[in-house]
PDB file of C-alpha atoms and ligand atoms in Angstrom:
ATOM      1  CA  MET T 140      20.353 -16.181 -11.133  1.00 71.00           C
ATOM      2  CA  ASP T 141      19.081 -14.244 -13.616  1.00 87.00           C
ATOM      3  CA  ALA T 142      20.093 -10.127 -12.912  1.00 84.00           C
ATOM      4  CA  ALA T 143      18.104  -8.669 -15.137  1.00 88.00           C
ATOM      5  CA  ALA T 144      15.039 -10.443 -13.899  1.00 95.00           C
ATOM      6  CA  VAL T 145      16.236  -9.444 -10.005  1.00 97.00           C
ATOM      7  CA  PHE T 146      16.342  -5.770 -11.173  1.00 98.00           C
ATOM      8  CA  SER T 147      13.239  -5.596 -13.251  1.00 98.00           C
ATOM      9  CA  LEU T 148      10.196  -3.627 -12.558  1.00 98.00           C
ATOM     10  CA  GLU T 149       8.226  -4.956 -14.726  1.00 98.00           C
ATOM     11  CA  GLY T 150       4.446  -4.432 -14.103  1.00 97.00           C
ATOM     12  CA  ARG T 151       5.232  -2.509 -10.486  1.00 98.00           C
ATOM     13  CA  THR T 152       3.814   0.801  -9.975  1.00 98.00           C
ATOM     14  CA  ALA T 153       5.756   3.374  -8.486  1.00 98.00           C
ATOM     15  CA  VAL T 154       4.882   6.737  -7.210  1.00 98.00           C
ATOM     16  CA  VAL T 155       7.634   9.308  -6.452  1.00 98.00           C
ATOM     17  CA  SER T 156       6.972  12.443  -5.007  1.00 98.00           C
ATOM     18  CA  GLY T 157       8.563  16.078  -6.770  1.00 98.00           C
ATOM     19  CA  CYS T 158       9.681  14.116  -9.434  1.00 98.00           C
ATOM     20  CA  ASN T 159       9.165  17.530 -12.008  1.00 98.00           C
ATOM     21  CA  THR T 160      12.977  17.979 -10.999  1.00 98.00           C
ATOM     22  CA  GLY T 161      16.068  17.375  -9.776  1.00 98.00           C
ATOM     23  CA  LEU T 162      16.691  13.683  -7.714  1.00 98.00           C
ATOM     24  CA  GLY T 163      13.125  13.067  -7.959  1.00 98.00           C
ATOM     25  CA  ARG T 164      12.670  13.085 -11.839  1.00 98.00           C
ATOM     26  CA  ALA T 165      15.979  11.093 -12.196  1.00 98.00           C
ATOM     27  CA  MET T 166      14.550   8.694  -9.998  1.00 98.00           C
ATOM     28  CA  ALA T 167      11.151   8.383 -11.721  1.00 98.00           C
ATOM     29  CA  VAL T 168      13.190   7.726 -15.556  1.00 98.00           C
ATOM     30  CA  ALA T 169      15.229   5.445 -13.547  1.00 98.00           C
ATOM     31  CA  LEU T 170      12.111   3.413 -12.392  1.00 98.00           C
ATOM     32  CA  ALA T 171      10.618   3.584 -15.622  1.00 98.00           C
ATOM     33  CA  GLU T 172      13.432   2.474 -17.388  1.00 98.00           C
ATOM     34  CA  ALA T 173      13.558  -0.491 -15.264  1.00 98.00           C
ATOM     35  CA  GLY T 174      10.196  -1.194 -16.053  1.00 98.00           C
ATOM     36  CA  ALA T 175       7.910   0.472 -13.653  1.00 98.00           C
ATOM     37  CA  ASP T 176       4.772   3.004 -14.300  1.00 98.00           C
ATOM     38  CA  ILE T 177       5.346   6.069 -12.619  1.00 98.00           C
ATOM     39  CA  VAL T 178       2.888   8.208 -10.620  1.00 98.00           C
ATOM     40  CA  GLY T 179       4.304  12.015  -9.819  1.00 98.00           C
ATOM     41  CA  LEU T 180       2.885  13.597  -6.451  1.00 98.00           C
ATOM     42  CA  ASN T 181       3.781  17.121  -7.738  1.00 98.00           C
ATOM     43  CA  ARG T 182       3.096  20.603  -6.753  1.00 97.00           C
ATOM     44  CA  SER T 183       4.457  21.834 -10.143  1.00 94.00           C
ATOM     45  CA  GLU T 184       3.828  19.994 -13.487  1.00 97.00           C
ATOM     46  CA  ALA T 185       6.412  18.012 -14.592  1.00 97.00           C
ATOM     47  CA  ALA T 186       6.942  19.015 -17.837  1.00 97.00           C
ATOM     48  CA  GLY T 187       8.034  16.633 -20.644  1.00 98.00           C
ATOM     49  CA  LEU T 188       8.483  13.794 -18.158  1.00 98.00           C
ATOM     50  CA  GLY T 189       5.472  12.095 -19.620  1.00 98.00           C
ATOM     51  CA  GLU T 190       7.173  11.902 -23.048  1.00 98.00           C
ATOM     52  CA  GLU T 191      10.132  10.786 -21.309  1.00 98.00           C
ATOM     53  CA  ILE T 192       9.013   7.512 -19.320  1.00 98.00           C
ATOM     54  CA  ALA T 193       6.701   6.895 -22.831  1.00 98.00           C
ATOM     55  CA  ARG T 194       9.741   6.269 -24.450  1.00 98.00           C
ATOM     56  CA  CYS T 195      10.781   3.795 -22.139  1.00 96.00           C
ATOM     57  CA  GLY T 196       7.367   2.340 -22.684  1.00 98.00           C
ATOM     58  CA  ARG T 197       5.842   3.195 -19.302  1.00 98.00           C
ATOM     59  CA  SER T 198       3.224   5.040 -18.405  1.00 98.00           C
ATOM     60  CA  PHE T 199       2.937   8.535 -16.401  1.00 98.00           C
ATOM     61  CA  LEU T 200       0.021   9.775 -14.344  1.00 98.00           C
ATOM     62  CA  ASP T 201       0.909  13.694 -12.703  1.00 98.00           C
ATOM     63  CA  LEU T 202      -1.012  14.362  -9.529  1.00 97.00           C
ATOM     64  CA  ARG T 203      -0.817  17.708  -8.206  1.00 96.00           C
ATOM     65  CA  ALA T 204      -0.368  17.720  -4.898  1.00 96.00           C
ATOM     66  CA  ASP T 205       1.306  20.405  -2.051  1.00 96.00           C
ATOM     67  CA  LEU T 206       2.277  18.202   0.132  1.00 97.00           C
ATOM     68  CA  ALA T 207       3.503  21.358   2.486  1.00 94.00           C
ATOM     69  CA  HIS T 208       0.507  20.556   5.139  1.00 85.00           C
ATOM     70  CA  GLY T 209      -0.048  17.254   4.740  1.00 81.00           C
ATOM     71  CA  ALA T 210      -0.325  14.415   2.444  1.00 79.00           C
ATOM     72  CA  PRO T 211      -3.646  13.170   2.396  1.00 85.00           C
ATOM     73  CA  ALA T 212      -3.809   9.301   2.163  1.00 89.00           C
ATOM     74  CA  GLU T 213      -6.303   9.702  -0.858  1.00 94.00           C
ATOM     75  CA  LEU T 214      -3.382  10.532  -2.539  1.00 96.00           C
ATOM     76  CA  VAL T 215      -1.980   6.967  -2.662  1.00 97.00           C
ATOM     77  CA  GLU T 216      -5.502   5.798  -3.740  1.00 95.00           C
ATOM     78  CA  GLN T 217      -5.918   8.634  -6.250  1.00 96.00           C
ATOM     79  CA  ALA T 218      -2.370   7.178  -7.625  1.00 97.00           C
ATOM     80  CA  ALA T 219      -3.195   3.521  -7.912  1.00 96.00           C
ATOM     81  CA  ALA T 220      -5.998   4.955 -10.557  1.00 94.00           C
ATOM     82  CA  LEU T 221      -2.930   4.370 -13.105  1.00 92.00           C
ATOM     83  CA  THR T 222      -2.785   0.791 -12.978  1.00 94.00           C
ATOM     84  CA  GLY T 223      -5.122  -0.269 -10.441  1.00 97.00           C
ATOM     85  CA  ARG T 224      -1.863  -1.057  -7.929  1.00 97.00           C
ATOM     86  CA  VAL T 225       0.776   0.991  -5.582  1.00 98.00           C
ATOM     87  CA  ASP T 226       4.308  -1.073  -5.512  1.00 98.00           C
ATOM     88  CA  ILE T 227       7.028   1.331  -4.639  1.00 98.00           C
ATOM     89  CA  LEU T 228       6.737   4.887  -2.827  1.00 98.00           C
ATOM     90  CA  VAL T 229       9.755   6.927  -3.307  1.00 98.00           C
ATOM     91  CA  ASN T 230       9.313  10.220  -0.468  1.00 98.00           C
ATOM     92  CA  ASN T 231      11.904  12.296  -2.349  1.00 98.00           C
ATOM     93  CA  ALA T 232       9.966  16.265  -2.251  1.00 98.00           C
ATOM     94  CA  GLY T 233      11.960  17.879   0.365  1.00 98.00           C
ATOM     95  CA  ILE T 234      12.713  21.476   0.985  1.00 97.00           C
ATOM     96  CA  ILE T 235      15.526  23.476   3.031  1.00 96.00           C
ATOM     97  CA  ARG T 236      15.831  26.992   4.688  1.00 97.00           C
ATOM     98  CA  ARG T 237      19.399  28.365   5.304  1.00 95.00           C
ATOM     99  CA  ARG T 238      19.552  30.620   8.204  1.00 97.00           C
ATOM    100  CA  SER T 239      21.948  30.746  11.379  1.00 98.00           C
ATOM    101  CA  ALA T 240      19.901  28.762  14.125  1.00 98.00           C
ATOM    102  CA  LEU T 241      19.767  32.659  16.394  1.00 98.00           C
ATOM    103  CA  GLU T 242      17.545  34.266  14.010  1.00 97.00           C
ATOM    104  CA  PHE T 243      15.508  30.860  12.521  1.00 97.00           C
ATOM    105  CA  SER T 244      11.971  31.215  12.626  1.00 98.00           C
ATOM    106  CA  GLU T 245       9.096  29.683  13.342  1.00 98.00           C
ATOM    107  CA  THR T 246       8.361  29.128   9.691  1.00 98.00           C
ATOM    108  CA  ASP T 247      11.312  27.831   8.377  1.00 98.00           C
ATOM    109  CA  TRP T 248      11.120  25.091  11.010  1.00 98.00           C
ATOM    110  CA  ASP T 249       8.086  24.067  10.559  1.00 98.00           C
ATOM    111  CA  ASP T 250       7.836  24.280   6.485  1.00 98.00           C
ATOM    112  CA  VAL T 251      10.744  22.053   6.333  1.00 98.00           C
ATOM    113  CA  VAL T 252       9.920  19.496   8.835  1.00 98.00           C
ATOM    114  CA  ASP T 253       6.057  19.421   7.923  1.00 97.00           C
ATOM    115  CA  LEU T 254       7.250  18.044   4.451  1.00 97.00           C
ATOM    116  CA  ASN T 255      10.647  16.750   4.777  1.00 98.00           C
ATOM    117  CA  LEU T 256       9.424  14.420   7.625  1.00 98.00           C
ATOM    118  CA  ARG T 257       5.490  14.828   8.332  1.00 97.00           C
ATOM    119  CA  ALA T 258       4.687  14.209   4.998  1.00 97.00           C
ATOM    120  CA  VAL T 259       6.725  11.286   4.459  1.00 98.00           C
ATOM    121  CA  PHE T 260       4.966   9.431   7.581  1.00 98.00           C
ATOM    122  CA  GLN T 261       1.740  10.241   6.407  1.00 97.00           C
ATOM    123  CA  LEU T 262       2.687   8.864   2.744  1.00 98.00           C
ATOM    124  CA  SER T 263       4.328   6.123   3.890  1.00 98.00           C
ATOM    125  CA  GLN T 264       1.286   4.852   6.531  1.00 98.00           C
ATOM    126  CA  ALA T 265      -1.110   5.389   3.340  1.00 97.00           C
ATOM    127  CA  ALA T 266       1.082   3.279   0.792  1.00 98.00           C
ATOM    128  CA  ALA T 267       1.398   0.364   3.691  1.00 98.00           C
ATOM    129  CA  ARG T 268      -2.039   0.494   4.178  1.00 98.00           C
ATOM    130  CA  ARG T 269      -2.538   0.069   0.676  1.00 98.00           C
ATOM    131  CA  PHE T 270      -0.088  -2.430  -0.004  1.00 98.00           C
ATOM    132  CA  MET T 271      -1.914  -4.804   2.836  1.00 98.00           C
ATOM    133  CA  SER T 272      -4.962  -4.003   0.440  1.00 97.00           C
ATOM    134  CA  GLN T 273      -3.363  -5.506  -2.446  1.00 97.00           C
ATOM    135  CA  GLY T 274      -2.113  -8.858  -0.207  1.00 96.00           C
ATOM    136  CA  GLY T 275       1.001  -7.264   1.506  1.00 90.00           C
ATOM    137  CA  GLY T 276       4.575  -6.456   0.117  1.00 96.00           C
ATOM    138  CA  GLY T 277       5.962  -3.147  -0.864  1.00 98.00           C
ATOM    139  CA  LYS T 278       9.165  -0.892  -1.161  1.00 98.00           C
ATOM    140  CA  ILE T 279       9.189   2.422   0.663  1.00 99.00           C
ATOM    141  CA  ILE T 280      12.418   4.620  -0.132  1.00 99.00           C
ATOM    142  CA  ASN T 281      13.207   7.716   1.295  1.00 99.00           C
ATOM    143  CA  VAL T 282      15.767  10.176   0.884  1.00 98.00           C
ATOM    144  CA  ALA T 283      17.742  10.983   3.254  1.00 99.00           C
ATOM    145  CA  SER T 284      20.635  13.232   3.342  1.00 98.00           C
ATOM    146  CA  MET T 285      24.485  13.862   4.839  1.00 98.00           C
ATOM    147  CA  LEU T 286      22.700  15.733   7.153  1.00 98.00           C
ATOM    148  CA  SER T 287      20.889  12.317   8.727  1.00 98.00           C
ATOM    149  CA  PHE T 288      24.244  11.567   9.998  1.00 98.00           C
ATOM    150  CA  GLN T 289      25.763  15.221  10.476  1.00 98.00           C
ATOM    151  CA  GLY T 290      24.893  18.322  11.956  1.00 98.00           C
ATOM    152  CA  GLY T 291      25.331  20.726   8.661  1.00 96.00           C
ATOM    153  CA  LEU T 292      25.847  24.564   9.080  1.00 93.00           C
ATOM    154  CA  ARG T 293      22.887  26.823   9.182  1.00 96.00           C
ATOM    155  CA  VAL T 294      20.180  24.335   8.158  1.00 97.00           C
ATOM    156  CA  ALA T 295      18.687  23.357  12.138  1.00 98.00           C
ATOM    157  CA  SER T 296      15.339  22.149  10.474  1.00 98.00           C
ATOM    158  CA  TYR T 297      16.643  20.322   7.331  1.00 98.00           C
ATOM    159  CA  THR T 298      19.221  18.202   9.946  1.00 98.00           C
ATOM    160  CA  ALA T 299      16.169  17.699  12.597  1.00 98.00           C
ATOM    161  CA  SER T 300      14.049  16.451   9.528  1.00 98.00           C
ATOM    162  CA  LYS T 301      16.505  14.489   7.653  1.00 98.00           C
ATOM    163  CA  SER T 302      18.049  12.843  10.460  1.00 99.00           C
ATOM    164  CA  GLY T 303      14.548  11.976  11.684  1.00 99.00           C
ATOM    165  CA  VAL T 304      13.950  10.309   8.116  1.00 99.00           C
ATOM    166  CA  LEU T 305      16.510   7.834   8.775  1.00 99.00           C
ATOM    167  CA  GLY T 306      14.950   6.868  12.071  1.00 99.00           C
ATOM    168  CA  LEU T 307      11.845   6.652  10.668  1.00 99.00           C
ATOM    169  CA  THR T 308      13.149   4.135   8.149  1.00 99.00           C
ATOM    170  CA  ARG T 309      14.256   2.228  10.843  1.00 99.00           C
ATOM    171  CA  ALA T 310      11.034   2.368  12.884  1.00 99.00           C
ATOM    172  CA  LEU T 311       8.972   1.848  10.105  1.00 99.00           C
ATOM    173  CA  ALA T 312      11.626  -1.239   8.885  1.00 98.00           C
ATOM    174  CA  ASN T 313      10.946  -2.975  12.176  1.00 98.00           C
ATOM    175  CA  GLU T 314       6.918  -2.595  12.227  1.00 98.00           C
ATOM    176  CA  TRP T 315       6.621  -3.687   8.303  1.00 98.00           C
ATOM    177  CA  ALA T 316       9.278  -6.186   7.789  1.00 98.00           C
ATOM    178  CA  PRO T 317       7.232  -8.970   8.692  1.00 98.00           C
ATOM    179  CA  LEU T 318       4.356  -7.660   6.465  1.00 98.00           C
ATOM    180  CA  GLY T 319       7.143  -8.249   3.284  1.00 98.00           C
ATOM    181  CA  ILE T 320       7.559  -4.060   3.274  1.00 98.00           C
ATOM    182  CA  ASN T 321      10.785  -2.939   2.673  1.00 99.00           C
ATOM    183  CA  VAL T 322      11.676   0.679   3.945  1.00 99.00           C
ATOM    184  CA  ASN T 323      14.988   2.044   2.985  1.00 99.00           C
ATOM    185  CA  ALA T 324      16.409   5.089   2.103  1.00 99.00           C
ATOM    186  CA  ILE T 325      18.713   6.819   0.236  1.00 99.00           C
ATOM    187  CA  ALA T 326      21.639   9.464   1.524  1.00 99.00           C
ATOM    188  CA  PRO T 327      22.621  11.394  -1.471  1.00 98.00           C
ATOM    189  CA  GLY T 328      25.430  13.626  -0.862  1.00 98.00           C
ATOM    190  CA  TYR T 329      26.115  16.950  -2.720  1.00 97.00           C
ATOM    191  CA  MET T 330      24.157  16.696  -6.093  1.00 97.00           C
ATOM    192  CA  SER T 331      24.187  19.473  -8.504  1.00 97.00           C
ATOM    193  CA  THR T 332      19.973  20.160  -8.297  1.00 95.00           C
ATOM    194  CA  ASN T 333      18.267  23.321  -7.152  1.00 93.00           C
ATOM    195  CA  ASN T 334      18.683  22.302  -3.462  1.00 90.00           C
ATOM    196  CA  THR T 335      22.158  23.128  -3.820  1.00 93.00           C
ATOM    197  CA  ALA T 336      22.169  26.508  -6.213  1.00 94.00           C
ATOM    198  CA  GLU T 337      22.816  28.445  -3.640  1.00 91.00           C
ATOM    199  CA  LEU T 338      26.096  26.258  -2.187  1.00 91.00           C
ATOM    200  CA  ARG T 339      27.590  26.492  -5.626  1.00 95.00           C
ATOM    201  CA  ALA T 340      26.852  29.546  -6.427  1.00 96.00           C
ATOM    202  CA  ASP T 341      29.295  30.740  -3.298  1.00 95.00           C
ATOM    203  CA  ALA T 342      32.769  30.350  -4.554  1.00 96.00           C
ATOM    204  CA  ASP T 343      34.130  29.601  -0.985  1.00 96.00           C
ATOM    205  CA  ARG T 344      31.773  26.969  -0.264  1.00 93.00           C
ATOM    206  CA  ASN T 345      31.424  25.238  -3.680  1.00 96.00           C
ATOM    207  CA  ASP T 346      35.136  24.926  -3.083  1.00 96.00           C
ATOM    208  CA  ALA T 347      35.332  23.854   0.174  1.00 95.00           C
ATOM    209  CA  ILE T 348      32.910  20.961  -0.925  1.00 95.00           C
ATOM    210  CA  LEU T 349      34.656  20.183  -3.878  1.00 96.00           C
ATOM    211  CA  GLY T 350      37.465  19.525  -1.827  1.00 96.00           C
ATOM    212  CA  ARG T 351      36.232  17.397   0.355  1.00 97.00           C
ATOM    213  CA  ILE T 352      34.303  14.644  -1.955  1.00 98.00           C
ATOM    214  CA  PRO T 353      36.563  12.494  -2.629  1.00 98.00           C
ATOM    215  CA  ALA T 354      35.053  11.472  -6.178  1.00 98.00           C
ATOM    216  CA  GLY T 355      36.031  15.011  -6.755  1.00 97.00           C
ATOM    217  CA  ARG T 356      32.865  16.261  -8.374  1.00 97.00           C
ATOM    218  CA  TRP T 357      29.489  17.329  -7.172  1.00 98.00           C
ATOM    219  CA  GLY T 358      27.080  14.307  -7.634  1.00 98.00           C
ATOM    220  CA  ARG T 359      24.411  14.060 -10.578  1.00 98.00           C
ATOM    221  CA  PRO T 360      20.667  13.106 -10.334  1.00 98.00           C
ATOM    222  CA  GLU T 361      21.602  10.154 -12.603  1.00 98.00           C
ATOM    223  CA  ASP T 362      24.053   8.819 -10.014  1.00 98.00           C
ATOM    224  CA  LEU T 363      20.955   7.391  -7.380  1.00 98.00           C
ATOM    225  CA  SER T 364      19.482   5.717 -10.514  1.00 98.00           C
ATOM    226  CA  GLY T 365      21.461   2.184  -9.881  1.00 98.00           C
ATOM    227  CA  ALA T 366      20.537   2.729  -6.001  1.00 98.00           C
ATOM    228  CA  VAL T 367      16.854   3.566  -6.209  1.00 99.00           C
ATOM    229  CA  VAL T 368      16.015   0.758  -8.580  1.00 98.00           C
ATOM    230  CA  PHE T 369      18.039  -1.780  -6.410  1.00 98.00           C
ATOM    231  CA  LEU T 370      16.074  -0.580  -3.393  1.00 99.00           C
ATOM    232  CA  ALA T 371      12.693  -0.874  -5.823  1.00 99.00           C
ATOM    233  CA  SER T 372      13.437  -4.495  -6.648  1.00 98.00           C
ATOM    234  CA  ARG T 373      13.156  -8.076  -5.606  1.00 98.00           C
ATOM    235  CA  ALA T 374      17.583  -7.801  -5.122  1.00 98.00           C
ATOM    236  CA  ALA T 375      16.462  -6.095  -1.752  1.00 98.00           C
ATOM    237  CA  ASP T 376      13.922  -8.016  -0.644  1.00 98.00           C
ATOM    238  CA  TYR T 377      16.357  -8.796   2.663  1.00 98.00           C
ATOM    239  CA  VAL T 378      17.101  -5.486   2.713  1.00 98.00           C
ATOM    240  CA  HIS T 379      15.383  -3.520   5.779  1.00 98.00           C
ATOM    241  CA  GLY T 380      15.667  -0.070   7.541  1.00 99.00           C
ATOM    242  CA  HIS T 381      19.219   0.487   5.634  1.00 98.00           C
ATOM    243  CA  THR T 382      19.890   3.705   4.583  1.00 99.00           C
ATOM    244  CA  LEU T 383      22.420   4.123   1.511  1.00 99.00           C
ATOM    245  CA  ALA T 384      25.018   6.546   1.128  1.00 98.00           C
ATOM    246  CA  VAL T 385      25.272   7.823  -2.721  1.00 98.00           C
ATOM    247  CA  ASP T 386      27.790  10.754  -1.679  1.00 98.00           C
ATOM    248  CA  GLY T 387      30.933  10.440  -3.738  1.00 98.00           C
ATOM    249  CA  GLY T 388      32.806   8.898  -0.145  1.00 98.00           C
ATOM    250  CA  TRP T 389      31.497  12.225   1.275  1.00 98.00           C
ATOM    251  CA  LEU T 390      31.271  10.064   4.677  1.00 98.00           C
ATOM    252  CA  ALA T 391      34.183   7.748   4.146  1.00 97.00           C
ATOM    253  CA  ARG T 392      36.584  10.709   4.899  1.00 95.00           C
TER     254      ARG T 392
HETATM  255  P1  LIG E 694      14.864  19.934  -5.832  1.00 91.87           P
HETATM  256  O1  LIG E 694      15.414  20.357  -7.291  1.00 91.87           O
HETATM  257  O2  LIG E 694      14.578  21.346  -5.425  1.00 91.87           O
HETATM  258  O3  LIG E 694      13.631  19.537  -5.957  1.00 91.87           O
HETATM  259  C1  LIG E 694      12.694  19.235  -4.509  1.00 91.87           C
HETATM  260  C2  LIG E 694      11.275  18.543  -5.295  1.00 91.87           C
HETATM  261  O4  LIG E 694      10.459  18.659  -4.336  1.00 91.87           O
HETATM  262  C3  LIG E 694      10.728  19.409  -6.209  1.00 91.87           C
HETATM  263  O5  LIG E 694      10.274  18.195  -6.983  1.00 91.87           O
HETATM  264  C4  LIG E 694       9.516  20.238  -5.524  1.00 91.87           C
HETATM  265  O6  LIG E 694       8.600  20.649  -6.325  1.00 91.87           O
HETATM  266  C5  LIG E 694       9.220  19.467  -4.467  1.00 91.87           C
HETATM  267  N1  LIG E 694       8.717  20.015  -3.395  1.00 91.87           N
HETATM  268  C6  LIG E 694       9.023  21.219  -2.883  1.00 91.87           C
HETATM  269  N2  LIG E 694       8.041  21.331  -1.772  1.00 91.87           N
HETATM  270  C7  LIG E 694       7.116  21.005  -2.210  1.00 91.87           C
HETATM  271  C8  LIG E 694       5.628  20.777  -1.764  1.00 91.87           C
HETATM  272  N3  LIG E 694       5.040  21.745  -0.868  1.00 91.87           N
HETATM  273  N4  LIG E 694       4.810  19.859  -2.245  1.00 91.87           N
HETATM  274  C9  LIG E 694       4.758  18.560  -2.928  1.00 91.87           C
HETATM  275  N5  LIG E 694       6.366  18.895  -3.396  1.00 91.87           N
HETATM  276  C10 LIG E 694       7.455  19.701  -3.060  1.00 91.87           C
HETATM  277  O7  LIG E 694      15.956  19.951  -4.844  1.00 91.87           O
HETATM  278  P2  LIG E 694      16.623  17.964  -5.020  1.00 91.87           P
HETATM  279  O8  LIG E 694      17.714  18.074  -4.523  1.00 91.87           O
HETATM  280  O9  LIG E 694      16.439  17.305  -5.945  1.00 91.87           O
HETATM  281  O10 LIG E 694      15.781  17.430  -3.943  1.00 91.87           O
HETATM  282  C11 LIG E 694      15.412  16.321  -3.816  1.00 91.87           C
HETATM  283  C12 LIG E 694      15.115  15.782  -2.251  1.00 91.87           C
HETATM  284  O11 LIG E 694      16.997  15.455  -2.194  1.00 91.87           O
HETATM  285  C13 LIG E 694      14.665  16.511  -1.092  1.00 91.87           C
HETATM  286  O12 LIG E 694      13.906  15.464  -0.367  1.00 91.87           O
HETATM  287  C14 LIG E 694      16.255  16.577  -0.739  1.00 91.87           C
HETATM  288  O13 LIG E 694      16.162  17.031   0.763  1.00 91.87           O
HETATM  289  C15 LIG E 694      17.146  15.824  -1.032  1.00 91.87           C
HETATM  290  N6  LIG E 694      18.828  15.812  -0.608  1.00 91.87           N
HETATM  291  C16 LIG E 694      19.214  16.810  -1.336  1.00 91.87           C
HETATM  292  C17 LIG E 694      20.809  16.998  -2.028  1.00 91.87           C
HETATM  293  C18 LIG E 694      21.355  17.600  -2.795  1.00 91.87           C
HETATM  294  O14 LIG E 694      22.280  17.974  -2.966  1.00 91.87           O
HETATM  295  N7  LIG E 694      20.349  18.048  -3.898  1.00 91.87           N
HETATM  296  C19 LIG E 694      20.937  16.399  -0.959  1.00 91.87           C
HETATM  297  C20 LIG E 694      20.455  15.127   0.137  1.00 91.87           C
HETATM  298  C21 LIG E 694      19.351  15.594  -0.262  1.00 91.87           C
HETATM  299  P3  LIG E 694       8.722  22.211  -6.788  1.00 91.87           P
HETATM  300  O15 LIG E 694       9.576  22.077  -7.966  1.00 91.87           O
HETATM  301  O16 LIG E 694       7.053  22.279  -7.249  1.00 91.87           O
HETATM  302  O17 LIG E 694       9.372  23.482  -5.942  1.00 91.87           O
END
């Protein structure tokens, strides 16, 4: 087996939601380094990312998309404008709201579930339809969380949405594996991004979290690079419905 060829994404086009920053940005760069052209579905402009991807010899299309109130199927069709096809979808865009459950508002429930779960299903469905129109086969990678496995504190809608992402990953994998479409997820541990800025700024929470991570450090966005390239590549052709933790050992504790 030629390992480099098995992991190569040469000739593939990957759509990554929320790749202007954080984990999405690192995953977009990793996919480009492995050979894929990239389409971003971004609410905010992905400043400098086009240049970074060009340095890998790949193309980048930055589509403006606010996924808060649904993800229209046309987005995937627009994404296909870059190269004429879509082969990989990374459902990364996501938000969190931290409030005690007694004070949780309907907005904090709806905003999180609409983006983290509803848009994930809608984009996945549009991508799978696109894959079928191209002759079948494709890769969908969802971004789950430690809170796909655990309850968390003061994050009811986030935990519900990310636990839903794990279930949806399995449900779609069961239906689409026979079509040659791999649906899997990555569950990042505690990573240093905007999403966790509030936690890291709270000295007590920061120490408590750090003290529980066997690797002894917060994750970095680049820690997801290998996992996303693997799941997007031919190396993962027989991997279906799996949620891969990249968590510095958090779940092993
Ligand atoms: P982040 O830096 O806050 O990035 C979130 C991304 O989602 C940004 O690109 C953001 O765009 C985008 N987004 C937010 N609302 C959107 C909307 N309405 N429409 C389109 N895009 C929207 O946090 P991150 O840590 O990289 O998060 C990426 C994913 O990883 C999320 O699904 C998150 O739940 C998940 N995750 C993170 C951690 C962690 O420890 N950091 C752990 C587990 C899972 P803007 O910049 O325009 O807001």
